[in-house]
Amino acid sequence: MIETSQLLQIAPWAERLTAAQIDRARAGIAIKQYPPGATVGSLGIPSDAWMGVIEGLLKLRILSEDGREASLTGVHAGAWFGEGSVLKGENRRYEIFALRDTKIALMERQTFLWLFDNSLAFNQYLVRLLNQRLGQFIGLVVHDRMLGPAARMARMVSSQFDPVLYPGVGDTLELTQEEAGLLAGLTRPVANRALKSLAERGLIRLDYGRITVL
């Protein structure tokens, strides 16, 4: 069980819960730490927890049988994800792994479903989240098929600043160029050229381990 103050710090959806709902939520959350490269969630495993990133960076991907990779999105601090699979009780359709040291809050499915059944505020948050995520993934399909490397990189970076999916992110993202390439599904040399192109156009500023949107 985590403390109420910690729950309110890591979970924007908790702000409108009642005291009893907060107690139920914090009793159903565990905190885990993962090193870089660790698998956080495997393809085909039951989705038994809703996840929130407290610190670090995750990548969601799909691997084909012949080893080809399709990058879905990156998930950084402040974001909660996986609600669709938890709601449906289905096996996970993608792999989750840590790109750096990452701390995650995991809410057990039983607690998630209790909040879903008993909190209007929680349901309203989920509707906004699911609607935003649907738009993100529709855009992902279009951009992957129609855009070149620089535009794909720009779309990836902009997606990480979504105020609904990543509340409080500001205008600077703690992200290395190598990590940006992994999230955009580009090789490191192509990713570096794409980021440099965006910087030369005055769209972003590149610092060590940091991307600022101008």
GROMACS .gro file of N, CA, C and O in nm, residues 94-202:
model
  436
   94TYR      N    1   0.120  -0.637  -2.702
   94TYR     CA    2   0.248  -0.575  -2.733
   94TYR      C    3   0.345  -0.602  -2.619
   94TYR      O    4   0.306  -0.644  -2.509
   95GLU      N    5   0.471  -0.576  -2.646
   95GLU     CA    6   0.576  -0.595  -2.545
   95GLU      C    7   0.614  -0.460  -2.487
   95GLU      O    8   0.615  -0.358  -2.557
   96ILE      N    9   0.643  -0.458  -2.359
   96ILE     CA   10   0.686  -0.336  -2.291
   96ILE      C   11   0.824  -0.359  -2.234
   96ILE      O   12   0.846  -0.458  -2.162
   97PHE      N   13   0.918  -0.269  -2.266
   97PHE     CA   14   1.049  -0.283  -2.202
   97PHE      C   15   1.105  -0.147  -2.165
   97PHE      O   16   1.066  -0.044  -2.220
   98ALA      N   17   1.196  -0.148  -2.071
   98ALA     CA   18   1.251  -0.025  -2.015
   98ALA      C   19   1.371   0.020  -2.097
   98ALA      O   20   1.463  -0.059  -2.123
   99LEU      N   21   1.372   0.147  -2.136
   99LEU     CA   22   1.487   0.203  -2.206
   99LEU      C   23   1.592   0.257  -2.109
   99LEU      O   24   1.707   0.275  -2.146
  100ARG      N   25   1.550   0.285  -1.986
  100ARG     CA   26   1.641   0.330  -1.881
  100ARG      C   27   1.587   0.283  -1.747
  100ARG      O   28   1.482   0.217  -1.743
  101ASP      N   29   1.655   0.313  -1.638
  101ASP     CA   30   1.602   0.279  -1.506
  101ASP      C   31   1.462   0.338  -1.491
  101ASP      O   32   1.443   0.458  -1.509
  102THR      N   33   1.366   0.255  -1.461
  102THR     CA   34   1.227   0.298  -1.463
  102THR      C   35   1.153   0.245  -1.340
  102THR      O   36   1.163   0.128  -1.305
  103LYS      N   37   1.077   0.334  -1.277
  103LYS     CA   38   0.993   0.298  -1.162
  103LYS      C   39   0.847   0.306  -1.206
  103LYS      O   40   0.805   0.406  -1.264
  104ILE      N   41   0.773   0.200  -1.177
  104ILE     CA   42   0.636   0.188  -1.225
  104ILE      C   43   0.540   0.158  -1.110
  104ILE      O   44   0.572   0.082  -1.019
  105ALA      N   45   0.423   0.220  -1.117
  105ALA     CA   46   0.313   0.186  -1.026
  105ALA      C   47   0.221   0.089  -1.100
  105ALA      O   48   0.183   0.113  -1.215
  106LEU      N   49   0.187  -0.020  -1.034
  106LEU     CA   50   0.099  -0.120  -1.094
  106LEU      C   51  -0.027  -0.134  -1.009
  106LEU      O   52  -0.020  -0.173  -0.892
  107MET      N   53  -0.141  -0.101  -1.068
  107MET     CA   54  -0.269  -0.118  -1.000
  107MET      C   55  -0.330  -0.251  -1.043
  107MET      O   56  -0.353  -0.275  -1.162
  108GLU      N   57  -0.358  -0.337  -0.946
  108GLU     CA   58  -0.415  -0.467  -0.978
  108GLU      C   59  -0.551  -0.452  -1.046
  108GLU      O   60  -0.626  -0.355  -1.023
  109ARG      N   61  -0.583  -0.546  -1.132
  109ARG     CA   62  -0.704  -0.537  -1.214
  109ARG      C   63  -0.831  -0.530  -1.128
  109ARG      O   64  -0.926  -0.459  -1.161
  110GLN      N   65  -0.835  -0.602  -1.018
  110GLN     CA   66  -0.952  -0.601  -0.932
  110GLN      C   67  -0.982  -0.460  -0.879
  110GLN      O   68  -1.098  -0.417  -0.876
  111THR      N   69  -0.878  -0.388  -0.840
  111THR     CA   70  -0.894  -0.250  -0.792
  111THR      C   71  -0.937  -0.159  -0.906
  111THR      O   72  -1.025  -0.073  -0.890
  112PHE      N   73  -0.875  -0.176  -1.022
  112PHE     CA   74  -0.911  -0.096  -1.139
  112PHE      C   75  -1.060  -0.112  -1.172
  112PHE      O   76  -1.131  -0.014  -1.195
  113LEU      N   77  -1.108  -0.235  -1.175
  113LEU     CA   78  -1.247  -0.260  -1.209
  113LEU      C   79  -1.341  -0.207  -1.100
  113LEU      O   80  -1.453  -0.163  -1.131
  114TRP      N   81  -1.297  -0.210  -0.974
  114TRP     CA   82  -1.380  -0.154  -0.867
  114TRP      C   83  -1.397  -0.004  -0.887
  114TRP      O   84  -1.508   0.049  -0.873
  115LEU      N   85  -1.289   0.066  -0.918
  115LEU     CA   86  -1.298   0.210  -0.944
  115LEU      C   87  -1.385   0.236  -1.067
  115LEU      O   88  -1.463   0.331  -1.070
  116PHE      N   89  -1.371   0.152  -1.167
  116PHE     CA   90  -1.451   0.165  -1.288
  116PHE      C   91  -1.601   0.153  -1.256
  116PHE      O   92  -1.684   0.224  -1.313
  117ASP      N   93  -1.635   0.067  -1.163
  117ASP     CA   94  -1.775   0.046  -1.126
  117ASP      C   95  -1.828   0.148  -1.026
  117ASP      O   96  -1.949   0.166  -1.014
  118ASN      N   97  -1.738   0.216  -0.953
  118ASN     CA   98  -1.783   0.297  -0.840
  118ASN      C   99  -1.747   0.445  -0.846
  118ASN      O  100  -1.788   0.520  -0.757
  119SER      N  101  -1.673   0.488  -0.947
  119SER     CA  102  -1.630   0.628  -0.951
  119SER      C  103  -1.661   0.691  -1.086
  119SER      O  104  -1.602   0.653  -1.188
  120LEU      N  105  -1.751   0.788  -1.086
  120LEU     CA  106  -1.780   0.864  -1.208
  120LEU      C  107  -1.657   0.941  -1.254
  120LEU      O  108  -1.625   0.945  -1.374
  121ALA      N  109  -1.585   1.001  -1.159
  121ALA     CA  110  -1.466   1.080  -1.194
  121ALA      C  111  -1.360   0.992  -1.261
  121ALA      O  112  -1.295   1.034  -1.358
  122PHE      N  113  -1.343   0.870  -1.212
  122PHE     CA  114  -1.246   0.778  -1.271
  122PHE      C  115  -1.288   0.742  -1.413
  122PHE      O  116  -1.204   0.737  -1.505
  123ASN      N  117  -1.417   0.718  -1.434
  123ASN     CA  118  -1.466   0.686  -1.568
  123ASN      C  119  -1.448   0.802  -1.664
  123ASN      O  120  -1.410   0.782  -1.780
  124GLN      N  121  -1.472   0.924  -1.618
  124GLN     CA  122  -1.452   1.041  -1.704
  124GLN      C  123  -1.307   1.055  -1.745
  124GLN      O  124  -1.276   1.088  -1.860
  125TYR      N  125  -1.216   1.027  -1.652
  125TYR     CA  126  -1.073   1.030  -1.685
  125TYR      C  127  -1.041   0.924  -1.791
  125TYR      O  128  -0.969   0.952  -1.888
  126LEU      N  129  -1.094   0.804  -1.774
  126LEU     CA  130  -1.065   0.697  -1.869
  126LEU      C  131  -1.118   0.730  -2.009
  126LEU      O  132  -1.051   0.700  -2.109
  127VAL      N  133  -1.235   0.791  -2.017
  127VAL     CA  134  -1.291   0.828  -2.147
  127VAL      C  135  -1.199   0.927  -2.219
  127VAL      O  136  -1.169   0.913  -2.338
  128ARG      N  137  -1.152   1.029  -2.145
  128ARG     CA  138  -1.060   1.128  -2.206
  128ARG      C  139  -0.931   1.060  -2.249
  128ARG      O  140  -0.877   1.089  -2.357
  129LEU      N  141  -0.881   0.970  -2.165
  129LEU     CA  142  -0.755   0.901  -2.195
  129LEU      C  143  -0.768   0.813  -2.318
  129LEU      O  144  -0.684   0.815  -2.408
  130LEU      N  145  -0.874   0.734  -2.323
  130LEU     CA  146  -0.895   0.643  -2.435
  130LEU      C  147  -0.917   0.720  -2.565
  130LEU      O  148  -0.868   0.680  -2.671
  131ASN      N  149  -0.990   0.831  -2.558
  131ASN     CA  150  -1.015   0.912  -2.677
  131ASN      C  151  -0.884   0.971  -2.730
  131ASN      O  152  -0.858   0.970  -2.852
  132GLN      N  153  -0.801   1.019  -2.640
  132GLN     CA  154  -0.672   1.075  -2.681
  132GLN      C  155  -0.581   0.968  -2.739
  132GLN      O  156  -0.512   0.989  -2.838
  133ARG      N  157  -0.582   0.852  -2.676
  133ARG     CA  158  -0.495   0.743  -2.722
  133ARG      C  159  -0.540   0.692  -2.859
  133ARG      O  160  -0.457   0.656  -2.943
  134LEU      N  161  -0.671   0.688  -2.882
  134LEU     CA  162  -0.721   0.646  -3.013
  134LEU      C  163  -0.671   0.738  -3.122
  134LEU      O  164  -0.623   0.693  -3.227
  135GLY      N  165  -0.677   0.869  -3.097
  135GLY     CA  166  -0.625   0.964  -3.194
  135GLY      C  167  -0.476   0.947  -3.217
  135GLY      O  168  -0.428   0.958  -3.331
  136GLN      N  169  -0.403   0.918  -3.110
  136GLN     CA  170  -0.258   0.899  -3.122
  136GLN      C  171  -0.226   0.781  -3.213
  136GLN      O  172  -0.140   0.790  -3.300
  137PHE      N  173  -0.296   0.670  -3.196
  137PHE     CA  174  -0.262   0.551  -3.273
  137PHE      C  175  -0.316   0.556  -3.416
  137PHE      O  176  -0.256   0.497  -3.507
  138ILE      N  177  -0.425   0.627  -3.438
  138ILE     CA  178  -0.467   0.650  -3.577
  138ILE      C  179  -0.361   0.732  -3.650
  138ILE      O  180  -0.324   0.702  -3.763
  139GLY      N  181  -0.312   0.835  -3.582
  139GLY     CA  182  -0.206   0.916  -3.640
  139GLY      C  183  -0.081   0.835  -3.666
  139GLY      O  184  -0.012   0.854  -3.766
  140LEU      N  185  -0.050   0.742  -3.575
  140LEU     CA  186   0.069   0.660  -3.589
  140LEU      C  187   0.065   0.578  -3.717
  140LEU      O  188   0.164   0.568  -3.790
  141VAL      N  189  -0.051   0.519  -3.746
  141VAL     CA  190  -0.065   0.439  -3.868
  141VAL      C  191  -0.045   0.525  -3.992
  141VAL      O  192   0.029   0.489  -4.084
  142VAL      N  193  -0.108   0.642  -3.993
  142VAL     CA  194  -0.098   0.731  -4.108
  142VAL      C  195   0.045   0.780  -4.127
  142VAL      O  196   0.101   0.777  -4.238
  143HIS      N  197   0.107   0.824  -4.018
  143HIS     CA  198   0.241   0.882  -4.028
  143HIS      C  199   0.345   0.778  -4.069
  143HIS      O  200   0.437   0.806  -4.145
  144ASP      N  201   0.330   0.656  -4.019
  144ASP     CA  202   0.427   0.552  -4.050
  144ASP      C  203   0.424   0.518  -4.199
  144ASP      O  204   0.526   0.482  -4.257
  145ARG      N  205   0.307   0.532  -4.260
  145ARG     CA  206   0.294   0.493  -4.400
  145ARG      C  207   0.323   0.607  -4.497
  145ARG      O  208   0.358   0.584  -4.612
  146MET      N  209   0.308   0.732  -4.452
  146MET     CA  210   0.310   0.844  -4.545
  146MET      C  211   0.424   0.943  -4.524
  146MET      O  212   0.453   1.022  -4.614
  147LEU      N  213   0.490   0.942  -4.410
  147LEU     CA  214   0.589   1.045  -4.380
  147LEU      C  215   0.732   0.995  -4.389
  147LEU      O  216   0.760   0.878  -4.367
  148GLY      N  217   0.822   1.088  -4.420
  148GLY     CA  218   0.964   1.058  -4.421
  148GLY      C  219   1.022   1.062  -4.281
  148GLY      O  220   0.953   1.093  -4.184
  149PRO      N  221   1.155   1.033  -4.267
  149PRO     CA  222   1.217   1.023  -4.134
  149PRO      C  223   1.204   1.149  -4.048
  149PRO      O  224   1.172   1.139  -3.929
  150ALA      N  225   1.228   1.268  -4.106
  150ALA     CA  226   1.222   1.390  -4.026
  150ALA      C  227   1.081   1.415  -3.974
  150ALA      O  228   1.060   1.451  -3.858
  151ALA      N  229   0.981   1.394  -4.060
  151ALA     CA  230   0.843   1.414  -4.019
  151ALA      C  231   0.800   1.309  -3.917
  151ALA      O  232   0.726   1.337  -3.823
  152ARG      N  233   0.845   1.185  -3.935
  152ARG     CA  234   0.813   1.080  -3.837
  152ARG      C  235   0.874   1.113  -3.702
  152ARG      O  236   0.811   1.094  -3.597
  153MET      N  237   0.995   1.165  -3.703
  153MET     CA  238   1.059   1.205  -3.578
  153MET      C  239   0.982   1.320  -3.513
  153MET      O  240   0.960   1.321  -3.391
  154ALA      N  241   0.941   1.418  -3.594
  154ALA     CA  242   0.865   1.531  -3.541
  154ALA      C  243   0.735   1.484  -3.477
  154ALA      O  244   0.696   1.531  -3.369
  155ARG      N  245   0.667   1.391  -3.542
  155ARG     CA  246   0.542   1.339  -3.488
  155ARG      C  247   0.566   1.262  -3.358
  155ARG      O  248   0.487   1.271  -3.264
  156MET      N  249   0.674   1.184  -3.353
  156MET     CA  250   0.704   1.111  -3.232
  156MET      C  251   0.730   1.206  -3.116
  156MET      O  252   0.677   1.189  -3.006
  157VAL      N  253   0.813   1.309  -3.141
  157VAL     CA  254   0.845   1.405  -3.036
  157VAL      C  255   0.719   1.476  -2.989
  157VAL      O  256   0.694   1.488  -2.868
  158SER      N  257   0.636   1.521  -3.083
  158SER     CA  258   0.515   1.594  -3.045
  158SER      C  259   0.421   1.506  -2.964
  158SER      O  260   0.352   1.554  -2.873
  159SER      N  261   0.417   1.376  -2.996
  159SER     CA  262   0.327   1.287  -2.922
  159SER      C  263   0.366   1.274  -2.776
  159SER      O  264   0.282   1.246  -2.690
  160GLN      N  265   0.494   1.295  -2.745
  160GLN     CA  266   0.541   1.285  -2.608
  160GLN      C  267   0.507   1.408  -2.525
  160GLN      O  268   0.533   1.412  -2.404
  161PHE      N  269   0.449   1.510  -2.587
  161PHE     CA  270   0.412   1.632  -2.516
  161PHE      C  271   0.260   1.645  -2.503
  161PHE      O  272   0.210   1.751  -2.469
  162ASP      N  273   0.188   1.537  -2.529
  162ASP     CA  274   0.043   1.540  -2.519
  162ASP      C  275   0.001   1.566  -2.374
  162ASP      O  276   0.036   1.488  -2.284
  163PRO      N  277  -0.072   1.675  -2.344
  163PRO     CA  278  -0.103   1.711  -2.206
  163PRO      C  279  -0.201   1.616  -2.139
  163PRO      O  280  -0.208   1.613  -2.015
  164VAL      N  281  -0.277   1.539  -2.217
  164VAL     CA  282  -0.369   1.442  -2.157
  164VAL      C  283  -0.295   1.314  -2.120
  164VAL      O  284  -0.311   1.260  -2.010
  165LEU      N  285  -0.213   1.266  -2.213
  165LEU     CA  286  -0.140   1.142  -2.188
  165LEU      C  287  -0.022   1.163  -2.092
  165LEU      O  288   0.013   1.073  -2.016
  166TYR      N  289   0.039   1.282  -2.097
  166TYR     CA  290   0.157   1.311  -2.014
  166TYR      C  291   0.137   1.445  -1.943
  166TYR      O  292   0.196   1.545  -1.982
  167PRO      N  293   0.055   1.449  -1.840
  167PRO     CA  294   0.027   1.576  -1.772
  167PRO      C  295   0.152   1.635  -1.708
  167PRO      O  296   0.234   1.565  -1.651
  168GLY      N  297   0.167   1.767  -1.724
  168GLY     CA  298   0.277   1.837  -1.659
  168GLY      C  299   0.412   1.822  -1.727
  168GLY      O  300   0.515   1.852  -1.668
  169VAL      N  301   0.415   1.781  -1.853
  169VAL     CA  302   0.544   1.755  -1.918
  169VAL      C  303   0.619   1.884  -1.950
  169VAL      O  304   0.741   1.885  -1.959
  170GLY      N  305   0.549   1.998  -1.971
  170GLY     CA  306   0.618   2.122  -2.005
  170GLY      C  307   0.662   2.124  -2.150
  170GLY      O  308   0.599   2.063  -2.237
  171ASP      N  309   0.774   2.191  -2.179
  171ASP     CA  310   0.821   2.199  -2.318
  171ASP      C  311   0.955   2.130  -2.339
  171ASP      O  312   1.014   2.140  -2.446
  172THR      N  313   1.003   2.058  -2.237
  172THR     CA  314   1.132   1.989  -2.248
  172THR      C  315   1.116   1.842  -2.212
  172THR      O  316   1.051   1.808  -2.113
  173LEU      N  317   1.174   1.757  -2.294
  173LEU     CA  318   1.165   1.613  -2.275
  173LEU      C  319   1.304   1.557  -2.247
  173LEU      O  320   1.398   1.582  -2.322
  174GLU      N  321   1.316   1.485  -2.136
  174GLU     CA  322   1.443   1.419  -2.103
  174GLU      C  323   1.455   1.294  -2.189
  174GLU      O  324   1.405   1.186  -2.155
  175LEU      N  325   1.522   1.306  -2.303
  175LEU     CA  326   1.528   1.199  -2.401
  175LEU      C  327   1.656   1.210  -2.481
  175LEU      O  328   1.685   1.315  -2.538
  176THR      N  329   1.734   1.103  -2.485
  176THR     CA  330   1.856   1.104  -2.565
  176THR      C  331   1.821   1.084  -2.712
  176THR      O  332   1.711   1.037  -2.746
  177GLN      N  333   1.915   1.114  -2.799
  177GLN     CA  334   1.890   1.096  -2.942
  177GLN      C  335   1.876   0.948  -2.975
  177GLN      O  336   1.798   0.910  -3.063
  178GLU      N  337   1.950   0.864  -2.905
  178GLU     CA  338   1.938   0.719  -2.926
  178GLU      C  339   1.798   0.671  -2.887
  178GLU      O  340   1.734   0.594  -2.960
  179GLU      N  341   1.748   0.719  -2.773
  179GLU     CA  342   1.613   0.681  -2.730
  179GLU      C  343   1.508   0.733  -2.826
  179GLU      O  344   1.409   0.664  -2.856
  180ALA      N  345   1.528   0.855  -2.878
  180ALA     CA  346   1.434   0.911  -2.975
  180ALA      C  347   1.426   0.823  -3.099
  180ALA      O  348   1.318   0.799  -3.154
  181GLY      N  349   1.540   0.773  -3.143
  181GLY     CA  350   1.541   0.683  -3.259
  181GLY      C  351   1.467   0.553  -3.232
  181GLY      O  352   1.391   0.504  -3.316
  182LEU      N  353   1.485   0.499  -3.112
  182LEU     CA  354   1.416   0.376  -3.077
  182LEU      C  355   1.264   0.396  -3.074
  182LEU      O  356   1.188   0.311  -3.120
  183LEU      N  357   1.221   0.508  -3.020
  183LEU     CA  358   1.077   0.535  -3.012
  183LEU      C  359   1.016   0.563  -3.149
  183LEU      O  360   0.901   0.529  -3.174
  184ALA      N  361   1.093   0.626  -3.237
  184ALA     CA  362   1.043   0.660  -3.370
  184ALA      C  363   1.056   0.544  -3.468
  184ALA      O  364   1.007   0.552  -3.581
  185GLY      N  365   1.125   0.437  -3.427
  185GLY     CA  366   1.145   0.324  -3.516
  185GLY      C  367   1.246   0.352  -3.625
  185GLY      O  368   1.236   0.298  -3.736
  186LEU      N  369   1.346   0.437  -3.594
  186LEU     CA  370   1.450   0.473  -3.690
  186LEU      C  371   1.586   0.428  -3.639
  186LEU      O  372   1.608   0.422  -3.518
  187THR      N  373   1.676   0.396  -3.732
  187THR     CA  374   1.812   0.363  -3.690
  187THR      C  375   1.877   0.487  -3.630
  187THR      O  376   1.834   0.600  -3.655
  188ARG      N  377   1.983   0.466  -3.552
  188ARG     CA  378   2.046   0.580  -3.486
  188ARG      C  379   2.097   0.685  -3.585
  188ARG      O  380   2.073   0.805  -3.563
  189PRO      N  381   2.168   0.648  -3.693
  189PRO     CA  382   2.213   0.751  -3.788
  189PRO      C  383   2.098   0.828  -3.851
  189PRO      O  384   2.105   0.951  -3.865
  190VAL      N  385   1.991   0.758  -3.890
  190VAL     CA  386   1.876   0.825  -3.952
  190VAL      C  387   1.807   0.915  -3.850
  190VAL      O  388   1.767   1.028  -3.881
  191ALA      N  389   1.795   0.867  -3.727
  191ALA     CA  390   1.732   0.948  -3.621
  191ALA      C  391   1.813   1.074  -3.594
  191ALA      O  392   1.756   1.183  -3.577
  192ASN      N  393   1.945   1.062  -3.590
  192ASN     CA  394   2.030   1.179  -3.565
  192ASN      C  395   2.016   1.283  -3.676
  192ASN      O  396   2.009   1.404  -3.650
  193ARG      N  397   2.009   1.236  -3.801
  193ARG     CA  398   1.991   1.329  -3.913
  193ARG      C  399   1.854   1.396  -3.906
  193ARG      O  400   1.841   1.516  -3.935
  194ALA      N  401   1.753   1.319  -3.868
  194ALA     CA  402   1.617   1.374  -3.859
  194ALA      C  403   1.610   1.480  -3.749
  194ALA      O  404   1.553   1.588  -3.769
  195LEU      N  405   1.669   1.453  -3.633
  195LEU     CA  406   1.669   1.550  -3.524
  195LEU      C  407   1.748   1.675  -3.561
  195LEU      O  408   1.706   1.788  -3.531
  196LYS      N  409   1.860   1.656  -3.627
  196LYS     CA  410   1.941   1.770  -3.669
  196LYS      C  411   1.864   1.856  -3.768
  196LYS      O  412   1.868   1.980  -3.763
  197SER      N  413   1.789   1.791  -3.858
  197SER     CA  414   1.708   1.865  -3.955
  197SER      C  415   1.602   1.949  -3.884
  197SER      O  416   1.579   2.066  -3.919
  198LEU      N  417   1.537   1.893  -3.783
  198LEU     CA  418   1.435   1.968  -3.708
  198LEU      C  419   1.497   2.084  -3.631
  198LEU      O  420   1.438   2.192  -3.621
  199ALA      N  421   1.617   2.061  -3.577
  199ALA     CA  422   1.686   2.167  -3.503
  199ALA      C  423   1.727   2.280  -3.597
  199ALA      O  424   1.716   2.399  -3.562
  200GLU      N  425   1.775   2.245  -3.717
  200GLU     CA  426   1.818   2.346  -3.812
  200GLU      C  427   1.700   2.432  -3.860
  200GLU      O  428   1.718   2.547  -3.898
  201ARG      N  429   1.581   2.377  -3.856
  201ARG     CA  430   1.462   2.452  -3.895
  201ARG      C  431   1.408   2.537  -3.779
  201ARG      O  432   1.309   2.608  -3.796
  202GLY      N  433   1.471   2.527  -3.664
  202GLY     CA  434   1.428   2.606  -3.549
  202GLY      C  435   1.307   2.550  -3.477
  202GLY      O  436   1.242   2.621  -3.399
   0.00000   0.00000   0.00000
